Amino acid sequence: MNSTTAMDLSNILSLDWKGKYFYVDLFPLMGSPYPMLLIFISYLIFVLFIGPMWMKNRPPYNLLEVLRLYNAFQVCACTFIVVRAHLVHHYSFFTFSKCVLSPKPVGPNDVLSVTQIAFHIDTYLFMHLRLLELIETIFFVLRKKFNQVSALHMYHHISTITLCWIFLKYRGGRMEIFIAVLNSYVHIIMYAYYFVSSFKRYRIITDKIKPFITIMQIVQLNFILVQCVAILLCEESFINYILVGNFVINIVLFTHFFVKAYMCKRKIRVPVDSNGNIEGFKKNAILNVHGIKSEC
């Protein structure tokens, strides 16, 4: 374990929770992990226990207009992040061959860089935008869409917010903003899709597009993983190992979801002969969209 890795681990496990930048520690929710931890615990208790119990004998809420407003807001907010990245950061963080290392810690007596402060503000806004996404799970519960409250859904949201918090407090490197910008591009398309699909007259189109939204997310995660590996090669640290591992887990979970959701179909009954077979398929075989036997 090198000195950078040991220092990162020491900072995370330290109980004084002093971050790398004194002014970031003054931001709401950034002084210590306890407020964020309380949010996560409250979130999980509601979506897994209190919410389902509350909705057990109640009809699902009609949140159509609320969801449309929410999706429109997310499109606008993500667009703001992307445009701001163009204007302020000039995409100097899109690099895989040249290392842009994390800056040194900044104390109260140090000269502050306007660009670095802008980076922290943008990362902080991005973190809160991802934090707002927790409300999506609450919408699922209130609409009694309990099948959508999956381990993938909850892990993805909580891990993304957690990594934003850790990087904002302990790292602050410019290479990491690539992740936020690429993620915002994908979310612009994703939430625009959700907005359009809320209108029934467009369902025939959006239903065909739906699998490609997940494919886009998986491709995005692979691009981010490459950037994370580049960051790790530039600067080996405990936090960067966590970053790489997290996106590997996300890729596995999203790929597993895609296979189950779009490559495997429901069991269907097929005509059988006296031996219980038809053209090599067993009775009640599972067929995918191409008519090929699937073991999903």
PDB file of C-alpha atoms in Angstrom:
ATOM      1  CA  MET A   1       0.000   0.000   0.000  1.00  0.00           C
ATOM      2  CA  ASN A   2       1.600   3.277  -1.094  1.00  0.00           C
ATOM      3  CA  SER A   3       1.495   6.523   0.875  1.00  0.00           C
ATOM      4  CA  THR A   4      -1.396   8.018  -1.139  1.00  0.00           C
ATOM      5  CA  THR A   5      -3.545   4.933  -0.615  1.00  0.00           C
ATOM      6  CA  ALA A   6      -2.731   4.839   3.094  1.00  0.00           C
ATOM      7  CA  MET A   7      -3.509   8.555   3.462  1.00  0.00           C
ATOM      8  CA  ASP A   8      -6.862   8.176   1.683  1.00  0.00           C
ATOM      9  CA  LEU A   9      -7.819   5.249   3.904  1.00  0.00           C
ATOM     10  CA  SER A  10      -6.751   7.164   7.003  1.00  0.00           C
ATOM     11  CA  ASN A  11      -8.812  10.203   5.978  1.00  0.00           C
ATOM     12  CA  ILE A  12     -11.947   8.152   5.355  1.00  0.00           C
ATOM     13  CA  LEU A  13     -11.669   6.243   8.633  1.00  0.00           C
ATOM     14  CA  SER A  14     -10.750   9.312  10.675  1.00  0.00           C
ATOM     15  CA  LEU A  15     -13.453  10.558  13.029  1.00  0.00           C
ATOM     16  CA  ASP A  16     -12.579  14.237  12.685  1.00  0.00           C
ATOM     17  CA  TRP A  17     -13.806  14.124   9.054  1.00  0.00           C
ATOM     18  CA  LYS A  18     -11.507  16.931   7.945  1.00  0.00           C
ATOM     19  CA  GLY A  19     -11.620  17.177   4.172  1.00  0.00           C
ATOM     20  CA  LYS A  20      -9.033  18.226   1.634  1.00  0.00           C
ATOM     21  CA  TYR A  21     -10.497  21.705   1.149  1.00  0.00           C
ATOM     22  CA  PHE A  22     -11.556  23.749   4.146  1.00  0.00           C
ATOM     23  CA  TYR A  23     -14.366  25.547   2.308  1.00  0.00           C
ATOM     24  CA  VAL A  24     -15.912  22.281   1.069  1.00  0.00           C
ATOM     25  CA  ASP A  25     -16.296  21.203   4.696  1.00  0.00           C
ATOM     26  CA  LEU A  26     -18.520  24.269   5.182  1.00  0.00           C
ATOM     27  CA  PHE A  27     -21.006  23.159   2.499  1.00  0.00           C
ATOM     28  CA  PRO A  28     -24.271  21.649   3.823  1.00  0.00           C
ATOM     29  CA  LEU A  29     -23.984  17.838   4.165  1.00  0.00           C
ATOM     30  CA  MET A  30     -20.187  17.980   3.720  1.00  0.00           C
ATOM     31  CA  GLY A  31     -19.014  18.477   7.317  1.00  0.00           C
ATOM     32  CA  SER A  32     -19.312  14.780   8.151  1.00  0.00           C
ATOM     33  CA  PRO A  33     -20.916  11.681   6.585  1.00  0.00           C
ATOM     34  CA  TYR A  34     -23.559  11.404   9.295  1.00  0.00           C
ATOM     35  CA  PRO A  35     -26.247  13.609   7.654  1.00  0.00           C
ATOM     36  CA  MET A  36     -25.884  11.698   4.373  1.00  0.00           C
ATOM     37  CA  LEU A  37     -25.921   8.390   6.236  1.00  0.00           C
ATOM     38  CA  LEU A  38     -29.140   9.453   7.973  1.00  0.00           C
ATOM     39  CA  ILE A  39     -30.685  10.274   4.590  1.00  0.00           C
ATOM     40  CA  PHE A  40     -29.741   6.834   3.216  1.00  0.00           C
ATOM     41  CA  ILE A  41     -31.078   4.988   6.262  1.00  0.00           C
ATOM     42  CA  SER A  42     -34.354   6.956   6.191  1.00  0.00           C
ATOM     43  CA  TYR A  43     -34.645   6.314   2.446  1.00  0.00           C
ATOM     44  CA  LEU A  44     -34.168   2.548   2.808  1.00  0.00           C
ATOM     45  CA  ILE A  45     -36.537   2.283   5.775  1.00  0.00           C
ATOM     46  CA  PHE A  46     -39.274   4.087   3.838  1.00  0.00           C
ATOM     47  CA  VAL A  47     -38.955   2.305   0.478  1.00  0.00           C
ATOM     48  CA  LEU A  48     -38.500  -1.168   1.993  1.00  0.00           C
ATOM     49  CA  PHE A  49     -40.767  -1.069   5.050  1.00  0.00           C
ATOM     50  CA  ILE A  50     -42.845   2.019   5.846  1.00  0.00           C
ATOM     51  CA  GLY A  51     -43.862   2.797   2.247  1.00  0.00           C
ATOM     52  CA  PRO A  52     -45.098  -0.703   1.317  1.00  0.00           C
ATOM     53  CA  MET A  53     -46.961  -0.975   4.643  1.00  0.00           C
ATOM     54  CA  TRP A  54     -48.585   2.425   4.068  1.00  0.00           C
ATOM     55  CA  MET A  55     -49.671   1.493   0.543  1.00  0.00           C
ATOM     56  CA  LYS A  56     -50.809  -2.049   1.334  1.00  0.00           C
ATOM     57  CA  ASN A  57     -54.529  -1.256   1.489  1.00  0.00           C
ATOM     58  CA  ARG A  58     -54.450   1.945  -0.539  1.00  0.00           C
ATOM     59  CA  PRO A  59     -54.826   2.482  -4.282  1.00  0.00           C
ATOM     60  CA  PRO A  60     -51.745   3.725  -6.166  1.00  0.00           C
ATOM     61  CA  TYR A  61     -51.360   7.479  -6.368  1.00  0.00           C
ATOM     62  CA  ASN A  62     -51.728   9.154  -9.754  1.00  0.00           C
ATOM     63  CA  LEU A  63     -48.445  11.051 -10.055  1.00  0.00           C
ATOM     64  CA  LEU A  64     -48.438  11.502 -13.820  1.00  0.00           C
ATOM     65  CA  GLU A  65     -48.198  15.296 -13.814  1.00  0.00           C
ATOM     66  CA  VAL A  66     -45.661  15.268 -10.973  1.00  0.00           C
ATOM     67  CA  LEU A  67     -43.492  12.818 -12.909  1.00  0.00           C
ATOM     68  CA  ARG A  68     -43.678  14.940 -16.048  1.00  0.00           C
ATOM     69  CA  LEU A  69     -42.555  18.012 -14.126  1.00  0.00           C
ATOM     70  CA  TYR A  70     -39.787  16.024 -12.441  1.00  0.00           C
ATOM     71  CA  ASN A  71     -38.494  14.600 -15.731  1.00  0.00           C
ATOM     72  CA  ALA A  72     -38.572  18.034 -17.378  1.00  0.00           C
ATOM     73  CA  PHE A  73     -36.643  19.498 -14.443  1.00  0.00           C
ATOM     74  CA  GLN A  74     -33.988  16.773 -14.680  1.00  0.00           C
ATOM     75  CA  VAL A  75     -33.531  17.446 -18.402  1.00  0.00           C
ATOM     76  CA  CYS A  76     -33.038  21.165 -17.739  1.00  0.00           C
ATOM     77  CA  ALA A  77     -30.724  20.615 -14.754  1.00  0.00           C
ATOM     78  CA  CYS A  78     -28.515  18.111 -16.595  1.00  0.00           C
ATOM     79  CA  THR A  79     -28.361  20.441 -19.587  1.00  0.00           C
ATOM     80  CA  PHE A  80     -27.192  23.218 -17.258  1.00  0.00           C
ATOM     81  CA  ILE A  81     -24.347  21.020 -15.976  1.00  0.00           C
ATOM     82  CA  VAL A  82     -23.239  20.121 -19.509  1.00  0.00           C
ATOM     83  CA  VAL A  83     -23.359  23.722 -20.774  1.00  0.00           C
ATOM     84  CA  ARG A  84     -21.495  24.950 -17.707  1.00  0.00           C
ATOM     85  CA  ALA A  85     -18.806  22.315 -18.257  1.00  0.00           C
ATOM     86  CA  HIS A  86     -18.370  23.592 -21.816  1.00  0.00           C
ATOM     87  CA  LEU A  87     -18.088  27.217 -20.719  1.00  0.00           C
ATOM     88  CA  VAL A  88     -16.069  26.870 -17.500  1.00  0.00           C
ATOM     89  CA  HIS A  89     -13.942  23.746 -17.822  1.00  0.00           C
ATOM     90  CA  HIS A  90     -13.543  23.627 -21.629  1.00  0.00           C
ATOM     91  CA  TYR A  91     -13.393  19.821 -21.557  1.00  0.00           C
ATOM     92  CA  SER A  92      -9.748  19.821 -20.503  1.00  0.00           C
ATOM     93  CA  PHE A  93     -10.650  16.800 -18.374  1.00  0.00           C
ATOM     94  CA  PHE A  94     -11.294  14.572 -21.421  1.00  0.00           C
ATOM     95  CA  THR A  95      -7.930  12.861 -21.403  1.00  0.00           C
ATOM     96  CA  PHE A  96      -6.742   9.288 -21.164  1.00  0.00           C
ATOM     97  CA  SER A  97      -3.064   9.789 -22.013  1.00  0.00           C
ATOM     98  CA  LYS A  98      -2.192  12.836 -19.900  1.00  0.00           C
ATOM     99  CA  CYS A  99      -2.611  12.761 -16.138  1.00  0.00           C
ATOM    100  CA  VAL A 100      -4.347  15.648 -14.403  1.00  0.00           C
ATOM    101  CA  LEU A 101      -3.606  14.875 -10.771  1.00  0.00           C
ATOM    102  CA  SER A 102      -5.670  15.981  -7.811  1.00  0.00           C
ATOM    103  CA  PRO A 103      -4.505  19.350  -6.446  1.00  0.00           C
ATOM    104  CA  LYS A 104      -2.865  19.737  -3.056  1.00  0.00           C
ATOM    105  CA  PRO A 105      -4.982  20.341   0.067  1.00  0.00           C
ATOM    106  CA  VAL A 106      -6.203  23.919   0.492  1.00  0.00           C
ATOM    107  CA  GLY A 107      -6.194  25.600   3.901  1.00  0.00           C
ATOM    108  CA  PRO A 108      -7.770  28.867   5.129  1.00  0.00           C
ATOM    109  CA  ASN A 109      -4.542  30.802   4.448  1.00  0.00           C
ATOM    110  CA  ASP A 110      -3.980  29.478   0.929  1.00  0.00           C
ATOM    111  CA  VAL A 111      -4.755  31.352  -2.270  1.00  0.00           C
ATOM    112  CA  LEU A 112      -7.946  29.973  -3.764  1.00  0.00           C
ATOM    113  CA  SER A 113      -8.201  29.052  -7.432  1.00  0.00           C
ATOM    114  CA  VAL A 114     -11.389  30.317  -9.064  1.00  0.00           C
ATOM    115  CA  THR A 115     -11.388  27.345 -11.432  1.00  0.00           C
ATOM    116  CA  GLN A 116     -10.977  24.879  -8.579  1.00  0.00           C
ATOM    117  CA  ILE A 117     -13.792  26.498  -6.602  1.00  0.00           C
ATOM    118  CA  ALA A 118     -15.991  26.339  -9.717  1.00  0.00           C
ATOM    119  CA  PHE A 119     -15.172  22.649 -10.032  1.00  0.00           C
ATOM    120  CA  HIS A 120     -16.221  22.001  -6.436  1.00  0.00           C
ATOM    121  CA  ILE A 121     -19.446  23.972  -6.842  1.00  0.00           C
ATOM    122  CA  ASP A 122     -20.312  22.037 -10.000  1.00  0.00           C
ATOM    123  CA  THR A 123     -19.550  18.712  -8.322  1.00  0.00           C
ATOM    124  CA  TYR A 124     -21.645  19.765  -5.335  1.00  0.00           C
ATOM    125  CA  LEU A 125     -24.587  20.642  -7.600  1.00  0.00           C
ATOM    126  CA  PHE A 126     -24.197  17.332  -9.422  1.00  0.00           C
ATOM    127  CA  MET A 127     -24.232  15.465  -6.104  1.00  0.00           C
ATOM    128  CA  HIS A 128     -27.479  17.171  -5.070  1.00  0.00           C
ATOM    129  CA  LEU A 129     -29.020  16.393  -8.440  1.00  0.00           C
ATOM    130  CA  ARG A 130     -28.213  12.724  -7.902  1.00  0.00           C
ATOM    131  CA  LEU A 131     -29.486  13.013  -4.328  1.00  0.00           C
ATOM    132  CA  LEU A 132     -32.808  14.261  -5.682  1.00  0.00           C
ATOM    133  CA  GLU A 133     -33.086  11.048  -7.709  1.00  0.00           C
ATOM    134  CA  LEU A 134     -33.823   9.141  -4.505  1.00  0.00           C
ATOM    135  CA  ILE A 135     -37.335  10.538  -4.808  1.00  0.00           C
ATOM    136  CA  GLU A 136     -37.822   8.292  -7.855  1.00  0.00           C
ATOM    137  CA  THR A 137     -37.925   5.238  -5.589  1.00  0.00           C
ATOM    138  CA  ILE A 138     -40.503   6.981  -3.414  1.00  0.00           C
ATOM    139  CA  PHE A 139     -42.574   7.559  -6.563  1.00  0.00           C
ATOM    140  CA  PHE A 140     -42.346   3.808  -7.311  1.00  0.00           C
ATOM    141  CA  VAL A 141     -43.658   2.980  -3.840  1.00  0.00           C
ATOM    142  CA  LEU A 142     -46.502   5.517  -3.967  1.00  0.00           C
ATOM    143  CA  ARG A 143     -47.509   4.182  -7.396  1.00  0.00           C
ATOM    144  CA  LYS A 144     -47.207   0.588  -6.077  1.00  0.00           C
ATOM    145  CA  LYS A 145     -44.555  -0.251  -8.675  1.00  0.00           C
ATOM    146  CA  PHE A 146     -42.749  -2.398  -6.118  1.00  0.00           C
ATOM    147  CA  ASN A 147     -41.033  -4.511  -8.792  1.00  0.00           C
ATOM    148  CA  GLN A 148     -39.016  -1.427  -9.774  1.00  0.00           C
ATOM    149  CA  VAL A 149     -37.605  -1.028  -6.258  1.00  0.00           C
ATOM    150  CA  SER A 150     -34.732  -3.359  -7.120  1.00  0.00           C
ATOM    151  CA  ALA A 151     -31.287  -3.911  -5.628  1.00  0.00           C
ATOM    152  CA  LEU A 152     -29.798  -2.444  -8.822  1.00  0.00           C
ATOM    153  CA  HIS A 153     -31.907   0.702  -8.530  1.00  0.00           C
ATOM    154  CA  MET A 154     -31.065   1.336  -4.882  1.00  0.00           C
ATOM    155  CA  TYR A 155     -27.379   0.414  -5.152  1.00  0.00           C
ATOM    156  CA  HIS A 156     -26.869   2.587  -8.225  1.00  0.00           C
ATOM    157  CA  HIS A 157     -28.349   5.685  -6.602  1.00  0.00           C
ATOM    158  CA  ILE A 158     -26.720   5.289  -3.189  1.00  0.00           C
ATOM    159  CA  SER A 159     -23.272   4.399  -4.575  1.00  0.00           C
ATOM    160  CA  THR A 160     -23.303   7.340  -7.009  1.00  0.00           C
ATOM    161  CA  ILE A 161     -24.147   9.835  -4.258  1.00  0.00           C
ATOM    162  CA  THR A 162     -21.588   8.301  -1.894  1.00  0.00           C
ATOM    163  CA  LEU A 163     -18.783   8.528  -4.452  1.00  0.00           C
ATOM    164  CA  CYS A 164     -19.705  12.137  -5.242  1.00  0.00           C
ATOM    165  CA  TRP A 165     -19.452  12.942  -1.525  1.00  0.00           C
ATOM    166  CA  ILE A 166     -16.099  11.176  -1.106  1.00  0.00           C
ATOM    167  CA  PHE A 167     -14.517  12.773  -4.174  1.00  0.00           C
ATOM    168  CA  LEU A 168     -15.799  16.219  -3.333  1.00  0.00           C
ATOM    169  CA  LYS A 169     -14.431  16.001   0.206  1.00  0.00           C
ATOM    170  CA  TYR A 170     -11.166  14.109  -0.265  1.00  0.00           C
ATOM    171  CA  ARG A 171     -10.125  14.319  -3.923  1.00  0.00           C
ATOM    172  CA  GLY A 172     -11.329  17.101  -6.201  1.00  0.00           C
ATOM    173  CA  GLY A 173      -9.341  16.112  -9.291  1.00  0.00           C
ATOM    174  CA  ARG A 174     -10.355  17.562 -12.650  1.00  0.00           C
ATOM    175  CA  MET A 175     -10.276  14.190 -14.414  1.00  0.00           C
ATOM    176  CA  GLU A 176     -13.274  13.066 -12.359  1.00  0.00           C
ATOM    177  CA  ILE A 177     -15.586  15.712 -13.813  1.00  0.00           C
ATOM    178  CA  PHE A 178     -15.651  13.657 -17.017  1.00  0.00           C
ATOM    179  CA  ILE A 179     -17.871  11.234 -15.107  1.00  0.00           C
ATOM    180  CA  ALA A 180     -20.363  13.926 -14.112  1.00  0.00           C
ATOM    181  CA  VAL A 181     -20.575  15.411 -17.610  1.00  0.00           C
ATOM    182  CA  LEU A 182     -20.942  12.102 -19.449  1.00  0.00           C
ATOM    183  CA  ASN A 183     -23.533  10.992 -16.903  1.00  0.00           C
ATOM    184  CA  SER A 184     -25.417  14.258 -17.430  1.00  0.00           C
ATOM    185  CA  TYR A 185     -25.450  13.748 -21.211  1.00  0.00           C
ATOM    186  CA  VAL A 186     -26.981  10.303 -20.727  1.00  0.00           C
ATOM    187  CA  HIS A 187     -29.508  11.605 -18.208  1.00  0.00           C
ATOM    188  CA  ILE A 188     -30.671  14.315 -20.627  1.00  0.00           C
ATOM    189  CA  ILE A 189     -31.632  11.606 -23.111  1.00  0.00           C
ATOM    190  CA  MET A 190     -32.974   9.271 -20.433  1.00  0.00           C
ATOM    191  CA  TYR A 191     -35.261  11.779 -18.731  1.00  0.00           C
ATOM    192  CA  ALA A 192     -36.414  13.155 -22.080  1.00  0.00           C
ATOM    193  CA  TYR A 193     -37.392   9.581 -22.950  1.00  0.00           C
ATOM    194  CA  TYR A 194     -39.279   9.227 -19.649  1.00  0.00           C
ATOM    195  CA  PHE A 195     -41.086  12.507 -20.314  1.00  0.00           C
ATOM    196  CA  VAL A 196     -42.167  11.527 -23.830  1.00  0.00           C
ATOM    197  CA  SER A 197     -43.168   7.993 -22.792  1.00  0.00           C
ATOM    198  CA  SER A 198     -45.589   9.449 -20.223  1.00  0.00           C
ATOM    199  CA  PHE A 199     -47.853  10.345 -23.173  1.00  0.00           C
ATOM    200  CA  LYS A 200     -49.777   7.270 -24.340  1.00  0.00           C
ATOM    201  CA  ARG A 201     -49.867   8.366 -27.964  1.00  0.00           C
ATOM    202  CA  TYR A 202     -46.071   8.012 -28.141  1.00  0.00           C
ATOM    203  CA  ARG A 203     -45.853   4.616 -26.425  1.00  0.00           C
ATOM    204  CA  ILE A 204     -45.601   2.713 -29.705  1.00  0.00           C
ATOM    205  CA  ILE A 205     -42.349   4.585 -30.376  1.00  0.00           C
ATOM    206  CA  THR A 206     -40.915   4.696 -26.857  1.00  0.00           C
ATOM    207  CA  ASP A 207     -41.515   0.969 -26.288  1.00  0.00           C
ATOM    208  CA  LYS A 208     -39.194   0.227 -29.206  1.00  0.00           C
ATOM    209  CA  ILE A 209     -36.574   2.636 -27.885  1.00  0.00           C
ATOM    210  CA  LYS A 210     -36.683   1.340 -24.300  1.00  0.00           C
ATOM    211  CA  PRO A 211     -33.994  -1.392 -24.633  1.00  0.00           C
ATOM    212  CA  PHE A 212     -31.586   1.096 -26.199  1.00  0.00           C
ATOM    213  CA  ILE A 213     -31.842   3.347 -23.128  1.00  0.00           C
ATOM    214  CA  THR A 214     -30.353   0.541 -21.034  1.00  0.00           C
ATOM    215  CA  ILE A 215     -27.731  -0.164 -23.704  1.00  0.00           C
ATOM    216  CA  MET A 216     -26.777   3.513 -23.618  1.00  0.00           C
ATOM    217  CA  GLN A 217     -26.364   3.327 -19.839  1.00  0.00           C
ATOM    218  CA  ILE A 218     -24.142   0.248 -20.102  1.00  0.00           C
ATOM    219  CA  VAL A 219     -21.976   1.878 -22.789  1.00  0.00           C
ATOM    220  CA  GLN A 220     -21.712   4.987 -20.613  1.00  0.00           C
ATOM    221  CA  LEU A 221     -20.577   2.892 -17.636  1.00  0.00           C
ATOM    222  CA  ASN A 222     -17.876   1.253 -19.752  1.00  0.00           C
ATOM    223  CA  PHE A 223     -16.550   4.632 -20.917  1.00  0.00           C
ATOM    224  CA  ILE A 224     -16.531   5.826 -17.312  1.00  0.00           C
ATOM    225  CA  LEU A 225     -14.719   2.651 -16.231  1.00  0.00           C
ATOM    226  CA  VAL A 226     -11.967   3.368 -18.775  1.00  0.00           C
ATOM    227  CA  GLN A 227     -11.625   6.889 -17.366  1.00  0.00           C
ATOM    228  CA  CYS A 228     -11.558   5.475 -13.819  1.00  0.00           C
ATOM    229  CA  VAL A 229      -8.746   3.093 -14.747  1.00  0.00           C
ATOM    230  CA  ALA A 230      -6.876   6.040 -16.290  1.00  0.00           C
ATOM    231  CA  ILE A 231      -7.329   7.965 -13.030  1.00  0.00           C
ATOM    232  CA  LEU A 232      -6.069   4.970 -11.047  1.00  0.00           C
ATOM    233  CA  LEU A 233      -3.001   4.594 -13.274  1.00  0.00           C
ATOM    234  CA  CYS A 234      -2.254   8.290 -12.883  1.00  0.00           C
ATOM    235  CA  GLU A 235      -2.642   8.312  -9.126  1.00  0.00           C
ATOM    236  CA  GLU A 236      -2.945   5.071  -7.192  1.00  0.00           C
ATOM    237  CA  SER A 237      -5.149   5.563  -4.148  1.00  0.00           C
ATOM    238  CA  PHE A 238      -7.678   3.726  -2.024  1.00  0.00           C
ATOM    239  CA  ILE A 239     -10.507   5.960  -3.256  1.00  0.00           C
ATOM    240  CA  ASN A 240      -9.635   5.314  -6.899  1.00  0.00           C
ATOM    241  CA  TYR A 241      -9.755   1.555  -6.276  1.00  0.00           C
ATOM    242  CA  ILE A 242     -13.251   2.029  -4.819  1.00  0.00           C
ATOM    243  CA  LEU A 243     -14.225   4.038  -7.907  1.00  0.00           C
ATOM    244  CA  VAL A 244     -13.093   1.308 -10.320  1.00  0.00           C
ATOM    245  CA  GLY A 245     -14.728  -1.453  -8.272  1.00  0.00           C
ATOM    246  CA  ASN A 246     -18.022   0.426  -8.062  1.00  0.00           C
ATOM    247  CA  PHE A 247     -18.338   0.842 -11.817  1.00  0.00           C
ATOM    248  CA  VAL A 248     -17.451  -2.815 -12.409  1.00  0.00           C
ATOM    249  CA  ILE A 249     -20.322  -3.751 -10.067  1.00  0.00           C
ATOM    250  CA  ASN A 250     -22.669  -1.325 -11.856  1.00  0.00           C
ATOM    251  CA  ILE A 251     -21.771  -2.767 -15.263  1.00  0.00           C
ATOM    252  CA  VAL A 252     -22.444  -6.313 -14.037  1.00  0.00           C
ATOM    253  CA  LEU A 253     -25.792  -5.331 -12.483  1.00  0.00           C
ATOM    254  CA  PHE A 254     -26.984  -3.334 -15.511  1.00  0.00           C
ATOM    255  CA  THR A 255     -25.935  -6.097 -17.914  1.00  0.00           C
ATOM    256  CA  HIS A 256     -27.736  -8.703 -15.818  1.00  0.00           C
ATOM    257  CA  PHE A 257     -30.852  -6.511 -15.818  1.00  0.00           C
ATOM    258  CA  PHE A 258     -30.682  -6.062 -19.597  1.00  0.00           C
ATOM    259  CA  VAL A 259     -30.387  -9.802 -20.215  1.00  0.00           C
ATOM    260  CA  LYS A 260     -33.340 -10.605 -17.953  1.00  0.00           C
ATOM    261  CA  ALA A 261     -35.527  -7.733 -19.148  1.00  0.00           C
ATOM    262  CA  TYR A 262     -34.961  -7.800 -22.904  1.00  0.00           C
ATOM    263  CA  MET A 263     -33.279 -11.065 -23.920  1.00  0.00           C
ATOM    264  CA  CYS A 264     -35.498 -13.393 -21.894  1.00  0.00           C
ATOM    265  CA  LYS A 265     -39.213 -13.607 -22.430  1.00  0.00           C
ATOM    266  CA  ARG A 266     -42.025 -15.055 -20.355  1.00  0.00           C
ATOM    267  CA  LYS A 267     -42.672 -18.768 -20.518  1.00  0.00           C
ATOM    268  CA  ILE A 268     -45.023 -19.591 -23.380  1.00  0.00           C
ATOM    269  CA  ARG A 269     -46.832 -22.801 -24.175  1.00  0.00           C
ATOM    270  CA  VAL A 270     -46.013 -24.306 -27.552  1.00  0.00           C
ATOM    271  CA  PRO A 271     -47.698 -27.169 -29.422  1.00  0.00           C
ATOM    272  CA  VAL A 272     -46.020 -30.483 -28.645  1.00  0.00           C
ATOM    273  CA  ASP A 273     -45.957 -33.914 -30.241  1.00  0.00           C
ATOM    274  CA  SER A 274     -46.581 -37.219 -28.497  1.00  0.00           C
ATOM    275  CA  ASN A 275     -43.080 -37.114 -27.072  1.00  0.00           C
ATOM    276  CA  GLY A 276     -43.579 -33.648 -25.609  1.00  0.00           C
ATOM    277  CA  ASN A 277     -41.164 -31.992 -28.065  1.00  0.00           C
ATOM    278  CA  ILE A 278     -41.435 -29.614 -30.992  1.00  0.00           C
ATOM    279  CA  GLU A 279     -38.530 -29.125 -33.350  1.00  0.00           C
ATOM    280  CA  GLY A 280     -36.021 -29.904 -30.642  1.00  0.00           C
ATOM    281  CA  PHE A 281     -37.611 -27.773 -27.925  1.00  0.00           C
ATOM    282  CA  LYS A 282     -38.938 -29.245 -24.720  1.00  0.00           C
ATOM    283  CA  LYS A 283     -42.517 -28.663 -23.642  1.00  0.00           C
ATOM    284  CA  ASN A 284     -43.083 -25.159 -22.239  1.00  0.00           C
ATOM    285  CA  ALA A 285     -39.599 -24.099 -23.333  1.00  0.00           C
ATOM    286  CA  ILE A 286     -38.577 -20.503 -22.773  1.00  0.00           C
ATOM    287  CA  LEU A 287     -38.047 -18.681 -26.060  1.00  0.00           C
ATOM    288  CA  ASN A 288     -36.458 -15.304 -26.526  1.00  0.00           C
ATOM    289  CA  VAL A 289     -37.500 -12.636 -28.986  1.00  0.00           C
ATOM    290  CA  HIS A 290     -35.670 -14.431 -31.818  1.00  0.00           C
ATOM    291  CA  GLY A 291     -37.380 -17.747 -31.104  1.00  0.00           C
ATOM    292  CA  ILE A 292     -34.170 -19.222 -29.704  1.00  0.00           C
ATOM    293  CA  LYS A 293     -34.305 -21.301 -26.533  1.00  0.00           C
ATOM    294  CA  SER A 294     -33.300 -19.332 -23.461  1.00  0.00           C
ATOM    295  CA  GLU A 295     -32.370 -20.586 -20.012  1.00  0.00           C
ATOM    296  CA  CYS A 296     -33.085 -17.254 -18.258  1.00  0.00           C
TER     297      CYS A 296
END
